[in-house]
XYZ file of C-alpha atoms in Angstrom:
748
model
C 9.112 -114.222 203.639
C 8.741 -110.370 202.701
C 6.048 -107.977 201.832
C 2.924 -109.230 203.500
C 2.168 -112.916 204.101
C -1.784 -111.298 204.688
C -1.974 -109.759 201.481
C -0.959 -112.951 199.356
C -3.244 -114.975 201.048
C -5.870 -112.880 200.125
C -4.691 -113.540 196.588
C -4.260 -117.065 196.839
C -7.700 -117.038 197.952
C -9.061 -114.888 194.583
C -7.250 -116.832 191.931
C -8.272 -119.978 192.761
C -12.107 -119.201 193.156
C -12.500 -117.014 190.367
C -10.723 -120.230 188.075
C -12.849 -122.987 189.468
C -16.145 -120.279 188.903
C -14.707 -120.028 185.514
C -14.935 -123.468 185.050
C -18.202 -124.160 186.220
C -19.213 -121.623 184.134
C -18.446 -123.318 180.632
C -19.353 -127.323 179.229
C -18.174 -129.156 176.304
C -18.269 -132.961 175.612
C -16.946 -135.208 178.028
C -13.245 -136.088 177.888
C -12.750 -140.065 178.050
C -9.773 -142.063 179.094
C -7.874 -143.552 176.838
C -4.757 -145.891 177.204
C -2.665 -144.125 174.798
C 0.026 -142.132 176.359
C 0.666 -139.365 174.485
C -1.754 -136.023 173.902
C -4.061 -136.854 171.526
C -4.073 -133.506 168.914
C -7.021 -134.779 167.459
C -9.628 -134.341 170.890
C -7.208 -132.429 173.154
C -6.541 -135.186 175.353
C -3.138 -135.266 177.985
C -2.740 -138.556 180.163
C -0.431 -139.348 183.004
C 0.582 -142.722 184.398
C 2.160 -141.089 187.870
C -0.567 -142.700 189.902
C 0.715 -146.521 188.725
C -2.315 -147.577 188.025
C -1.442 -149.949 185.143
C -3.536 -147.975 182.319
C -3.126 -144.083 181.644
C -5.495 -141.942 182.873
C -6.510 -138.640 181.156
C -5.001 -135.938 183.017
C -8.566 -134.678 183.377
C -9.660 -137.304 185.731
C -7.167 -137.391 188.643
C -7.422 -135.254 191.280
C -3.770 -134.307 191.462
C -1.851 -131.347 190.892
C -0.090 -132.512 187.440
C 1.783 -130.975 184.480
C 2.758 -133.154 181.521
C 5.085 -132.026 179.372
C 5.977 -132.994 175.782
C 8.982 -133.458 173.880
C 8.061 -130.476 171.039
C 7.664 -127.696 174.335
C 10.817 -128.670 175.114
C 12.945 -128.770 171.718
C 10.988 -125.754 170.751
C 13.482 -124.539 173.075
C 15.808 -125.588 172.149
C 16.323 -127.649 175.244
C 19.450 -129.456 176.386
C 17.931 -131.804 179.415
C 14.831 -131.519 181.838
C 16.264 -128.168 183.648
C 14.230 -126.609 180.942
C 11.192 -127.434 182.843
C 11.191 -125.237 185.439
C 9.092 -122.051 183.627
C 6.523 -124.951 182.338
C 5.147 -126.145 185.869
C 3.848 -124.425 188.038
C 5.900 -123.618 191.408
C 8.969 -125.494 190.098
C 12.559 -124.145 190.449
C 15.544 -126.128 188.874
C 19.655 -124.506 188.948
C 21.985 -126.770 188.191
C 24.776 -127.899 190.889
C 28.534 -126.845 189.194
C 30.135 -129.662 192.774
C 28.015 -132.869 190.990
C 28.108 -133.934 187.901
C 24.447 -133.589 185.717
C 23.726 -132.441 189.602
C 20.397 -130.335 190.312
C 18.934 -128.315 192.954
C 15.118 -128.743 192.534
C 12.816 -127.269 194.310
C 8.984 -127.906 194.183
C 6.411 -125.669 195.944
C 8.788 -123.943 198.123
C 10.311 -128.198 199.389
C 13.928 -127.579 197.959
C 17.060 -129.679 198.286
C 20.488 -129.213 196.799
C 23.562 -130.924 198.320
C 26.065 -133.255 196.204
C 26.786 -134.865 199.946
C 25.592 -138.584 198.549
C 24.530 -139.054 202.407
C 21.841 -136.499 202.420
C 18.693 -136.991 200.502
C 16.756 -135.415 197.659
C 13.274 -133.911 198.402
C 11.855 -133.936 194.765
C 12.245 -137.958 193.413
C 13.434 -137.817 189.734
C 11.536 -141.374 188.763
C 12.834 -142.438 184.975
C 10.850 -145.414 182.939
C 9.406 -146.426 186.431
C 13.260 -146.173 188.305
C 13.741 -143.665 191.266
C 17.042 -142.313 191.091
C 18.623 -141.869 194.384
C 20.798 -139.261 194.375
C 20.374 -135.305 192.153
C 23.581 -136.546 190.598
C 22.753 -137.280 187.351
C 19.494 -135.599 187.118
C 19.748 -133.753 184.967
C 19.040 -135.748 182.082
C 19.154 -135.685 178.259
C 15.338 -134.137 176.682
C 15.515 -135.864 173.273
C 14.134 -139.682 174.068
C 11.437 -139.087 176.090
C 8.375 -139.982 175.390
C 6.557 -137.390 178.005
C 7.573 -135.447 181.155
C 4.838 -135.570 184.520
C 5.664 -133.432 187.031
C 3.021 -134.168 189.911
C 3.925 -131.420 192.717
C 2.852 -131.807 196.486
C 3.727 -135.191 198.273
C 3.794 -138.452 196.847
C 4.922 -140.534 199.442
C 2.391 -143.462 199.629
C 3.167 -144.394 195.527
C 6.958 -143.153 195.196
C 7.502 -143.406 198.836
C 10.920 -141.326 200.457
C 11.678 -138.212 199.264
C 9.367 -137.270 197.782
C 7.981 -134.243 199.994
C 8.135 -131.677 197.317
C 6.662 -133.940 194.544
C 8.027 -136.216 191.605
C 9.291 -135.582 187.725
C 8.021 -139.243 186.424
C 9.937 -139.423 183.024
C 9.089 -141.564 180.104
C 11.081 -142.259 177.489
C 9.733 -143.552 174.102
C 9.564 -147.662 174.066
C 10.781 -150.000 171.075
C 8.269 -149.424 168.462
C 9.100 -153.502 166.557
C 8.890 -151.768 163.460
C 12.273 -150.267 161.425
C 12.882 -146.619 161.933
C 15.296 -143.873 162.513
C 15.635 -140.348 164.147
C 18.135 -138.505 164.152
C 19.362 -134.327 164.718
C 22.399 -131.829 164.830
C 21.944 -129.406 167.479
C 24.636 -125.894 166.828
C 24.804 -122.911 168.915
C 27.283 -120.498 170.783
C 29.421 -121.168 173.344
C 31.095 -124.003 171.668
C 27.484 -125.683 171.763
C 27.356 -129.147 169.455
C 25.073 -132.014 170.021
C 23.616 -134.978 168.574
C 21.141 -137.916 169.124
C 19.992 -140.363 167.905
C 17.352 -143.129 168.100
C 17.386 -145.948 165.620
C 14.348 -148.829 165.770
C 14.466 -152.402 164.761
C 11.515 -155.477 165.295
C 9.512 -158.615 163.570
C 6.226 -156.067 164.069
C 4.760 -158.365 166.130
C 7.140 -160.050 169.676
C 10.305 -158.467 169.146
C 11.473 -154.686 168.820
C 14.566 -153.038 169.739
C 15.708 -149.723 169.666
C 19.419 -148.188 170.192
C 19.824 -144.599 171.391
C 22.470 -142.685 172.019
C 23.536 -139.062 172.656
C 26.527 -136.968 172.487
C 26.669 -133.309 173.782
C 29.733 -130.910 174.025
C 29.586 -127.229 175.834
C 32.268 -124.517 176.008
C 30.668 -122.695 178.731
C 30.332 -119.248 179.031
C 32.854 -117.755 182.471
C 35.923 -116.222 181.351
C 38.754 -117.136 183.740
C 41.124 -114.445 183.095
C 43.833 -115.766 185.977
C 44.288 -119.303 183.016
C 43.156 -116.563 179.983
C 40.536 -119.641 178.468
C 37.166 -119.673 179.111
C 36.050 -121.992 181.383
C 32.849 -124.148 182.824
C 32.749 -126.354 180.349
C 30.526 -129.951 179.715
C 29.722 -132.512 178.210
C 27.856 -135.769 178.279
C 27.504 -138.762 176.088
C 24.708 -141.205 176.639
C 24.264 -144.448 174.448
C 22.321 -147.294 175.471
C 19.760 -150.247 173.846
C 16.057 -151.346 175.017
C 14.515 -154.882 173.764
C 10.608 -155.143 174.537
C 9.125 -158.827 174.122
C 5.183 -159.132 173.593
C 5.446 -163.523 173.580
C 1.404 -162.530 173.511
C -1.355 -159.726 174.340
C -0.878 -160.871 178.526
C 2.637 -160.278 179.002
C 5.199 -158.079 178.463
C 9.469 -157.307 179.160
C 11.615 -154.335 178.641
C 15.140 -154.920 179.172
C 17.356 -151.742 179.140
C 21.624 -151.146 179.675
C 22.947 -147.764 179.334
C 25.944 -145.786 179.720
C 25.944 -141.928 180.459
C 29.578 -140.348 180.757
C 29.952 -137.185 181.696
C 32.874 -133.847 181.647
C 33.780 -131.425 181.815
C 35.515 -128.413 184.683
C 32.886 -126.611 187.617
C 33.407 -123.231 187.261
C 32.707 -121.318 190.674
C 32.368 -117.209 190.746
C 34.149 -115.193 193.213
C 31.453 -113.657 196.063
C 33.913 -112.782 199.283
C 33.848 -109.746 200.590
C 35.768 -107.436 203.034
C 35.793 -109.118 206.996
C 36.583 -112.471 205.226
C 39.737 -114.654 205.849
C 41.239 -114.170 202.273
C 39.673 -110.943 200.923
C 42.624 -109.839 203.914
C 45.023 -111.288 201.756
C 46.769 -107.971 199.537
C 47.179 -110.079 196.323
C 43.394 -111.387 195.708
C 42.048 -108.054 197.343
C 41.110 -106.657 193.688
C 38.649 -110.363 193.725
C 36.925 -109.834 196.156
C 33.655 -107.212 196.883
C 32.239 -107.709 193.153
C 28.555 -107.615 191.986
C 26.294 -110.586 192.103
C 25.457 -109.630 188.330
C 27.595 -109.294 185.580
C 30.742 -109.906 187.747
C 30.011 -113.008 187.597
C 30.842 -113.910 184.322
C 34.395 -113.084 185.063
C 36.220 -115.924 187.234
C 39.753 -116.158 188.994
C 40.234 -119.570 190.073
C 44.029 -121.102 189.097
C 43.038 -124.405 189.246
C 40.887 -125.714 186.222
C 38.682 -128.191 188.059
C 38.078 -131.280 186.865
C 34.882 -133.528 185.638
C 35.212 -137.491 185.695
C 31.825 -139.358 185.957
C 30.518 -142.785 184.583
C 27.443 -144.452 184.817
C 26.091 -148.466 183.878
C 22.398 -148.704 184.618
C 20.787 -151.909 183.581
C 16.967 -152.533 184.682
C 14.565 -154.785 183.860
C 10.767 -154.696 183.510
C 8.116 -157.111 183.490
C 4.051 -156.440 182.986
C 1.690 -159.403 183.702
C -1.942 -158.942 182.623
C -5.047 -161.135 184.293
C -8.588 -160.567 184.098
C -8.912 -156.370 185.001
C -5.076 -156.671 186.350
C -1.871 -156.312 185.434
C 1.566 -157.070 187.878
C 4.681 -155.256 187.173
C 7.736 -155.955 188.591
C 10.942 -153.259 188.362
C 14.311 -154.510 188.385
C 17.242 -151.953 188.918
C 20.922 -151.510 188.960
C 22.785 -147.944 188.875
C 27.159 -148.236 189.266
C 28.299 -144.829 189.196
C 32.626 -143.460 189.663
C 32.873 -140.023 189.759
C 35.753 -137.629 190.505
C 34.789 -133.725 190.699
C 38.221 -132.046 191.658
C 36.637 -128.121 192.452
C 38.673 -124.440 193.255
C 35.570 -123.321 195.843
C 37.509 -120.502 197.073
C 37.317 -118.627 192.998
C 40.410 -117.131 193.611
C 43.969 -117.008 192.216
C 45.958 -118.225 195.085
C 45.667 -121.619 196.636
C 43.308 -121.215 198.844
C 40.765 -124.177 199.531
C 40.231 -126.377 196.392
C 38.485 -130.214 197.122
C 39.533 -133.599 194.754
C 36.343 -135.793 195.374
C 36.270 -139.781 194.150
C 33.172 -141.489 195.119
C 31.620 -145.271 194.029
C 27.984 -145.273 194.143
C 25.678 -148.516 193.631
C 22.196 -148.168 193.847
C 19.596 -151.724 193.541
C 15.728 -151.303 193.350
C 13.114 -153.495 193.244
C 9.134 -153.214 193.111
C 6.003 -154.667 192.713
C 3.192 -153.783 192.586
C -0.456 -155.645 191.404
C -2.955 -152.556 189.800
C -5.958 -152.823 188.071
C -9.684 -153.337 188.749
C -10.580 -155.379 191.788
C -14.009 -154.966 191.830
C -17.564 -153.493 189.947
C -16.183 -150.088 191.790
C -13.218 -150.573 193.608
C -9.870 -150.096 191.992
C -5.798 -149.480 192.123
C -2.981 -150.612 193.283
C -1.147 -152.556 195.725
C 3.155 -152.924 196.303
C 6.396 -153.629 197.878
C 9.198 -151.777 197.551
C 12.709 -152.306 198.829
C 15.611 -149.996 197.954
C 19.448 -150.346 198.885
C 22.206 -147.836 197.813
C 26.341 -147.586 199.089
C 28.946 -145.449 197.974
C 32.429 -144.827 199.237
C 33.713 -141.571 199.251
C 37.554 -140.383 199.563
C 38.169 -136.631 199.555
C 41.241 -134.128 199.644
C 40.842 -130.741 200.920
C 44.063 -128.614 200.044
C 44.264 -125.921 202.580
C 46.003 -122.529 202.358
C 49.349 -123.975 203.205
C 49.027 -126.577 201.082
C 48.694 -129.318 203.352
C 45.777 -131.519 202.245
C 43.459 -132.903 205.031
C 42.110 -136.445 203.391
C 38.814 -137.812 204.976
C 37.119 -140.737 203.615
C 32.967 -141.698 204.214
C 31.214 -144.964 204.013
C 27.880 -145.238 203.662
C 24.928 -147.539 203.407
C 21.084 -147.093 203.463
C 18.604 -150.035 202.872
C 14.695 -149.070 202.466
C 11.982 -151.455 202.819
C 8.127 -150.527 201.786
C 4.641 -151.441 201.122
C 1.780 -149.605 199.983
C -1.480 -149.420 198.805
C -3.395 -146.701 196.653
C -6.925 -146.891 195.914
C -9.706 -145.562 194.290
C -13.415 -147.102 195.351
C -15.742 -145.166 193.292
C -19.264 -144.414 195.337
C -21.855 -143.211 193.622
C -21.590 -141.762 189.240
C -20.105 -138.491 190.533
C -18.639 -138.985 193.361
C -15.297 -140.741 193.957
C -13.038 -141.433 197.063
C -9.632 -142.153 197.040
C -7.481 -143.283 199.991
C -3.521 -145.145 200.144
C -0.773 -145.401 202.354
C 2.397 -147.018 202.535
C 5.233 -147.363 205.629
C 8.505 -147.607 205.254
C 11.932 -148.506 207.228
C 15.125 -147.114 206.576
C 18.427 -148.979 208.223
C 21.830 -146.333 207.746
C 25.390 -147.603 208.137
C 27.855 -145.235 208.503
C 31.849 -144.527 208.671
C 33.609 -141.350 208.613
C 37.414 -141.585 209.213
C 39.483 -137.967 208.786
C 43.757 -138.262 208.251
C 46.652 -135.967 209.932
C 49.580 -137.640 208.714
C 49.951 -142.406 208.630
C 46.774 -142.835 210.658
C 43.735 -141.562 211.539
C 42.863 -138.232 213.451
C 39.301 -139.342 214.291
C 37.555 -142.846 213.012
C 34.373 -143.158 213.983
C 30.678 -145.171 213.104
C 27.145 -144.936 213.345
C 24.008 -146.699 212.541
C 20.203 -145.747 212.684
C 17.158 -147.138 212.189
C 13.565 -145.150 211.131
C 9.406 -146.330 210.098
C 7.275 -143.838 208.602
C 3.352 -143.615 207.910
C 2.605 -142.080 205.485
C -1.241 -141.823 204.693
C -2.933 -139.610 201.317
C -6.875 -140.170 201.566
C -9.279 -137.664 198.304
C -12.189 -136.729 197.987
C -13.434 -136.042 194.181
C -17.137 -135.182 192.504
C -17.679 -134.553 189.220
C -20.021 -131.575 188.228
C -20.172 -132.547 185.167
C -18.870 -133.957 182.347
C -16.089 -131.668 182.228
C -15.516 -129.838 185.746
C -13.471 -132.076 188.714
C -13.400 -130.955 192.338
C -11.298 -132.792 194.414
C -9.966 -132.015 198.047
C -7.210 -134.010 199.453
C -4.356 -134.700 202.353
C -1.221 -136.067 201.873
C 1.629 -136.994 203.914
C 5.542 -137.199 202.367
C 8.631 -137.535 204.247
C 12.129 -136.921 204.086
C 14.542 -140.086 205.094
C 16.668 -139.246 208.304
C 20.774 -139.158 208.584
C 24.383 -138.998 209.326
C 26.065 -136.024 208.641
C 28.112 -136.682 205.426
C 30.555 -133.853 205.594
C 31.063 -134.068 209.841
C 34.138 -133.411 211.487
C 34.383 -134.318 215.463
C 33.330 -137.380 217.539
C 30.098 -135.402 218.726
C 28.257 -134.759 215.236
C 29.086 -138.456 214.071
C 27.559 -139.965 216.742
C 24.835 -138.132 216.268
C 21.609 -138.645 213.320
C 19.170 -136.763 212.030
C 15.492 -138.555 212.326
C 12.942 -137.937 209.080
C 11.182 -134.449 208.597
C 7.519 -134.733 206.857
C 5.564 -132.193 205.130
C 1.864 -132.643 205.774
C -0.475 -130.777 203.216
C -4.380 -130.415 202.541
C -5.071 -129.225 198.871
C -8.068 -128.217 197.164
C -8.653 -128.368 193.364
C -10.416 -128.169 190.209
C -9.980 -129.779 186.189
C -12.776 -128.156 183.674
C -12.697 -128.320 180.248
C -14.700 -125.473 177.907
C -15.170 -124.743 174.126
C -15.372 -128.009 173.058
C -12.615 -129.605 174.494
C -10.490 -126.745 173.372
C -9.349 -125.327 176.530
C -8.981 -126.697 180.113
C -8.381 -124.829 182.943
C -7.026 -127.134 185.957
C -6.474 -124.870 189.173
C -5.147 -126.311 192.930
C -4.586 -123.916 196.567
C -3.022 -125.910 199.326
C -1.200 -125.684 202.202
C 1.641 -127.480 203.801
C 3.209 -127.921 207.446
C 6.648 -128.699 207.280
C 7.299 -130.736 210.820
C 11.200 -131.389 211.704
C 12.480 -129.576 208.582
C 17.072 -130.449 208.073
C 18.471 -127.392 207.580
C 22.167 -126.654 207.490
C 23.330 -125.506 210.308
C 26.715 -123.581 212.060
C 28.306 -124.243 215.778
C 30.721 -125.068 217.745
C 32.752 -128.123 218.036
C 33.560 -129.466 221.375
C 37.150 -129.213 222.671
C 39.131 -131.225 220.794
C 37.749 -131.274 217.178
C 40.176 -131.007 214.125
C 38.246 -127.401 213.363
C 36.809 -125.279 215.815
C 33.129 -124.951 213.858
C 31.329 -127.069 211.465
C 28.694 -127.385 209.368
C 26.061 -130.335 210.494
C 22.406 -131.233 209.712
C 19.536 -131.089 212.239
C 15.990 -131.102 212.907
C 16.350 -127.369 213.272
C 13.299 -126.267 212.332
C 9.308 -125.679 211.413
C 8.081 -124.388 208.467
C 3.863 -123.453 206.742
C 4.152 -123.149 202.929
C 0.189 -121.660 201.466
C 0.174 -122.146 198.002
C -1.342 -122.036 194.745
C -1.234 -122.651 191.031
C -3.279 -122.786 187.699
C -1.959 -124.625 184.033
C -3.718 -123.520 181.650
C -4.037 -124.411 178.140
C -6.134 -123.199 174.999
C -6.125 -124.112 171.346
C -7.700 -120.390 170.381
C -8.330 -121.884 166.802
C -6.691 -123.495 163.540
C -3.187 -124.371 165.005
C -2.830 -121.804 166.977
C -2.123 -123.248 170.719
C -1.592 -121.217 174.468
C 0.071 -123.121 177.120
C 0.654 -121.380 180.587
C 1.113 -121.399 183.925
C 1.070 -119.344 187.087
C 2.520 -120.075 190.674
C 1.805 -118.092 194.120
C 3.731 -119.172 196.935
C 3.985 -118.064 200.653
C 6.695 -119.663 202.253
C 7.966 -118.821 206.212
C 9.095 -120.781 209.373
C 7.747 -121.249 211.848
C 10.695 -121.702 214.241
C 14.730 -122.152 213.453
C 16.506 -122.555 216.537
C 20.508 -122.648 215.667
C 22.510 -123.795 218.813
C 25.476 -121.874 218.295
C 27.432 -122.707 221.595
C 26.110 -125.731 222.037
C 24.289 -125.112 225.627
C 20.757 -126.503 224.835
C 19.534 -122.847 225.463
C 18.244 -120.414 223.008
C 19.643 -117.416 223.322
C 19.849 -114.349 221.868
C 21.013 -114.172 218.415
C 20.230 -117.786 217.972
C 17.058 -117.522 216.705
C 17.171 -117.859 212.589
C 12.973 -117.873 212.098
C 12.876 -114.868 210.201
C 15.280 -116.113 207.076
C 13.280 -116.968 204.336
C 13.287 -120.754 202.706
C 15.945 -121.860 199.627
C 14.492 -121.752 196.483
C 10.798 -120.527 197.272
C 9.788 -117.427 194.889
C 6.310 -115.931 195.853
C 5.983 -115.555 192.397
C 6.001 -117.439 188.936
C 4.170 -117.477 185.551
C 4.772 -118.496 182.173
C 3.042 -118.779 178.573
C 4.215 -120.016 175.836
C 2.432 -119.621 172.245
C 2.744 -122.096 168.633
C 1.388 -121.192 165.504
C 1.524 -123.957 163.077
C 1.275 -122.299 159.488
C 0.760 -124.872 156.340
C 3.245 -124.410 153.393
C 2.637 -125.694 150.441
C 1.358 -128.921 149.914
C 4.088 -130.967 152.363
C 5.433 -128.469 155.102
C 4.636 -127.237 157.904
C 5.990 -123.895 159.960
C 6.100 -123.516 163.546
C 6.146 -120.149 165.612
C 7.252 -120.259 169.021
C 7.301 -118.208 171.721
C 7.948 -118.180 175.642
C 7.620 -115.519 177.689
C 8.353 -116.195 181.420
C 8.656 -114.479 184.776
C 9.611 -115.679 188.685
C 9.842 -113.541 191.346
C 13.157 -113.094 193.704
C 14.432 -116.034 195.494
C 17.041 -116.384 197.938
C 19.646 -119.653 197.510
C 21.186 -120.079 200.694
C 20.123 -120.167 204.401
C 23.860 -119.053 205.376
C 23.113 -115.963 207.982
C 23.722 -112.415 206.533
C 27.600 -110.981 208.693
C 25.401 -108.486 209.891
C 22.138 -109.989 210.849
C 21.752 -113.556 212.166
C 18.507 -113.229 211.699
C 18.134 -113.135 207.977
C 19.936 -114.809 204.665
C 23.148 -113.590 203.183
C 22.023 -110.835 200.649
C 25.152 -112.511 197.842
C 22.549 -115.562 197.499
C 19.453 -113.931 196.299
C 18.675 -114.837 192.997
C 17.190 -111.758 191.375
C 13.509 -111.718 189.776
C 14.269 -112.719 186.226
C 12.921 -112.987 183.226
C 12.761 -114.669 180.454
C 12.464 -114.435 176.670
C 12.556 -117.673 174.415
C 11.688 -118.047 170.754
C 11.892 -120.842 167.639
C 10.841 -121.054 164.552
C 10.543 -124.391 163.270
C 10.117 -126.017 159.307
C 9.071 -129.642 158.688
C 9.186 -131.185 154.944
C 7.021 -134.615 154.956
C 8.304 -136.449 152.923
C 5.830 -139.097 153.541
C 3.790 -140.457 156.056
C 5.951 -141.398 158.406
C 9.004 -139.524 157.629
C 9.778 -135.683 157.573
C 12.856 -133.451 157.478
C 13.061 -130.433 160.142
C 14.848 -126.520 160.338
C 15.073 -124.706 164.006
C 16.364 -122.354 164.798
C 15.903 -120.743 168.605
C 17.113 -118.497 170.903
C 17.482 -118.530 174.617
C 17.436 -115.680 177.605
C 16.964 -113.290 174.529
C 17.383 -110.129 176.378
C 20.690 -111.750 177.997
C 18.988 -111.153 181.352
C 22.248 -112.807 183.744
C 22.958 -112.660 187.256
C 23.516 -114.826 190.534
C 21.865 -118.529 189.517
C 23.699 -119.857 193.699
C 25.970 -118.836 196.160
C 27.231 -120.615 199.595
C 28.950 -118.564 201.669
C 31.582 -120.563 203.738
C 32.211 -120.358 207.484
C 34.213 -116.403 207.233
C 36.686 -117.710 205.095
C 35.187 -117.101 201.852
C 32.699 -116.717 199.299
C 31.196 -118.537 196.351
C 28.373 -119.002 193.322
C 27.819 -119.656 189.841
C 25.459 -117.905 186.958
C 22.682 -118.106 184.695
C 22.955 -119.167 181.381
C 23.516 -115.609 179.302
C 21.450 -115.635 176.116
C 21.552 -118.378 173.288
C 21.376 -119.391 170.347
C 21.877 -122.177 167.645
C 20.053 -124.327 164.731
C 18.774 -127.829 165.090
C 18.827 -130.385 161.912
C 16.784 -133.660 162.361
C 14.906 -136.554 160.655
C 12.617 -139.281 161.508
C 10.988 -142.593 159.240
């Protein structure tokens, strides 16, 4: 990274030590563990379930860096989806990906992924009600009907398995209440935003409960397409389903969920092409090149209106059976989706490079685990896991001469795992936690490229890998108010095949898993009679066999002279420090804040451009920056609740956040192979958001509320993501400009 890594290392240590000292010097009454899974406003207790122990645990009792976000925190921002988590957790970056329906480029502690190709695996797991999402498509779920979101930072390979080397976003939606109830709200905002959400509960108050939920959101987009003379970048999401809860007795619980999701819109792209790239040599589009990456991004030129058509059916069954101090849990889930995405990637007013991607995706998973207290001083979880997904992709790429190049991909993954994670109480104050997971992945892959009636390339491959991911931590409770821990954990991202391979050699070669070994020191402290919590963590991560997209020459006879392939091309080191703070300064006034510091750099990064097996001059990329690894991120939010009369409250909420600049592309600069293309730089960004909410209490369990909100109030503009394409053209997307609106809702 730039600006001197050694100075940042010193800042990391100073920040961590000062925070630990602050925690050591202040005491307060103990915070007890409880089963309630929401924020307990009276006792200021926040609980988590991310360690899969069966019962919820106080966040202050777990030797793990975790941020818990409530519905109220997101609602106060006028949140659209879990993308709005970004500034609420340290070291978390979430950018939208226009080429994938509801897809996110999620980075946690400098470990990132953004590709919509389903042969590649995410690095941050998104888990919704215990079900792992196998691709980044449709990850950015609606944020209305949930209980809380837990951001678990660092490798989670023991409990959550493959593809969680950066961490896990654990989403828990609301459960059926078994009583009559209704919650609904409507939101209207600029850029044509209309959103309607509702949750309806009914039941017998004892054994049976049914929850019906639905949401619909429409957004016109904020790009001005001067070629088509219309606003573009629209999106719409419709989600509807139901959950049945059956509890025939106190020991047995059955949860059955079925839902359908539909995503639509048009994926707009902004032109980032510049002189020297092929498309800029065409006179008619010369004025669409060499634009800036700030306000110019919002004027686009594409001559093809893109299209997104995505539909998914999802089903899950969770069964919990308790006997003694143990709980046996089974989670069975199926997702089945169809999607079509048409996108004008060249982002200009001529036909140059447009793709049509039709995909069918299916995933099935089964998890079985036993959790609880096994002996007086031994508790934890044992489990088995099976995962299978398969997809078929039919893609047609239309080239400048109007010729369409069809291709097909057929891919299947099977994964098996056995895991255990155990807490051993050594003394009243000292606890040892150990865990391990053994995983085996099997993949099969066929790639076909057509030129005329028959395939020009029709090749297959298969491979398998196994991985052992251990974890160990030791925590010591100095007092009821201070827990300090040290831990080591390994996570891995599965190996695979090059999903867009264009030569026999790249189909024939698979890439191996990448791993992250993370060492962490942290502290959890509470003081001021439990009204303040301060949690800190410092970590060192070794990123081994890192999978990177590289552009290299193809063997003679290949359809194209070069191609982008994924290889285990690099190793990296990441240092970091994080702070989470929540404080009730006085009655009704609460502040939450987070701070993340990162120092991420490649140790080595070799790109064999000419395929001779030797690192020649101009093939060392180790000076490039890792993607989505900002040096600094900070947020602070305040909420002041003011009584209004006998039955009303007014909530005043404001949040400020700032994130330093970071790279979004690993492609080399045209003038310097060792540096990232500067067009992919996401500039440093300050964001100010605010809301005012009036709530009128109708009875003990019924209320009306009205909220007005503003997001990005300073109207900061700039690049969200960029991708230069092999000297041909470059395209990108923009961050959302100022947005504002109003929400009206009720619950009873």
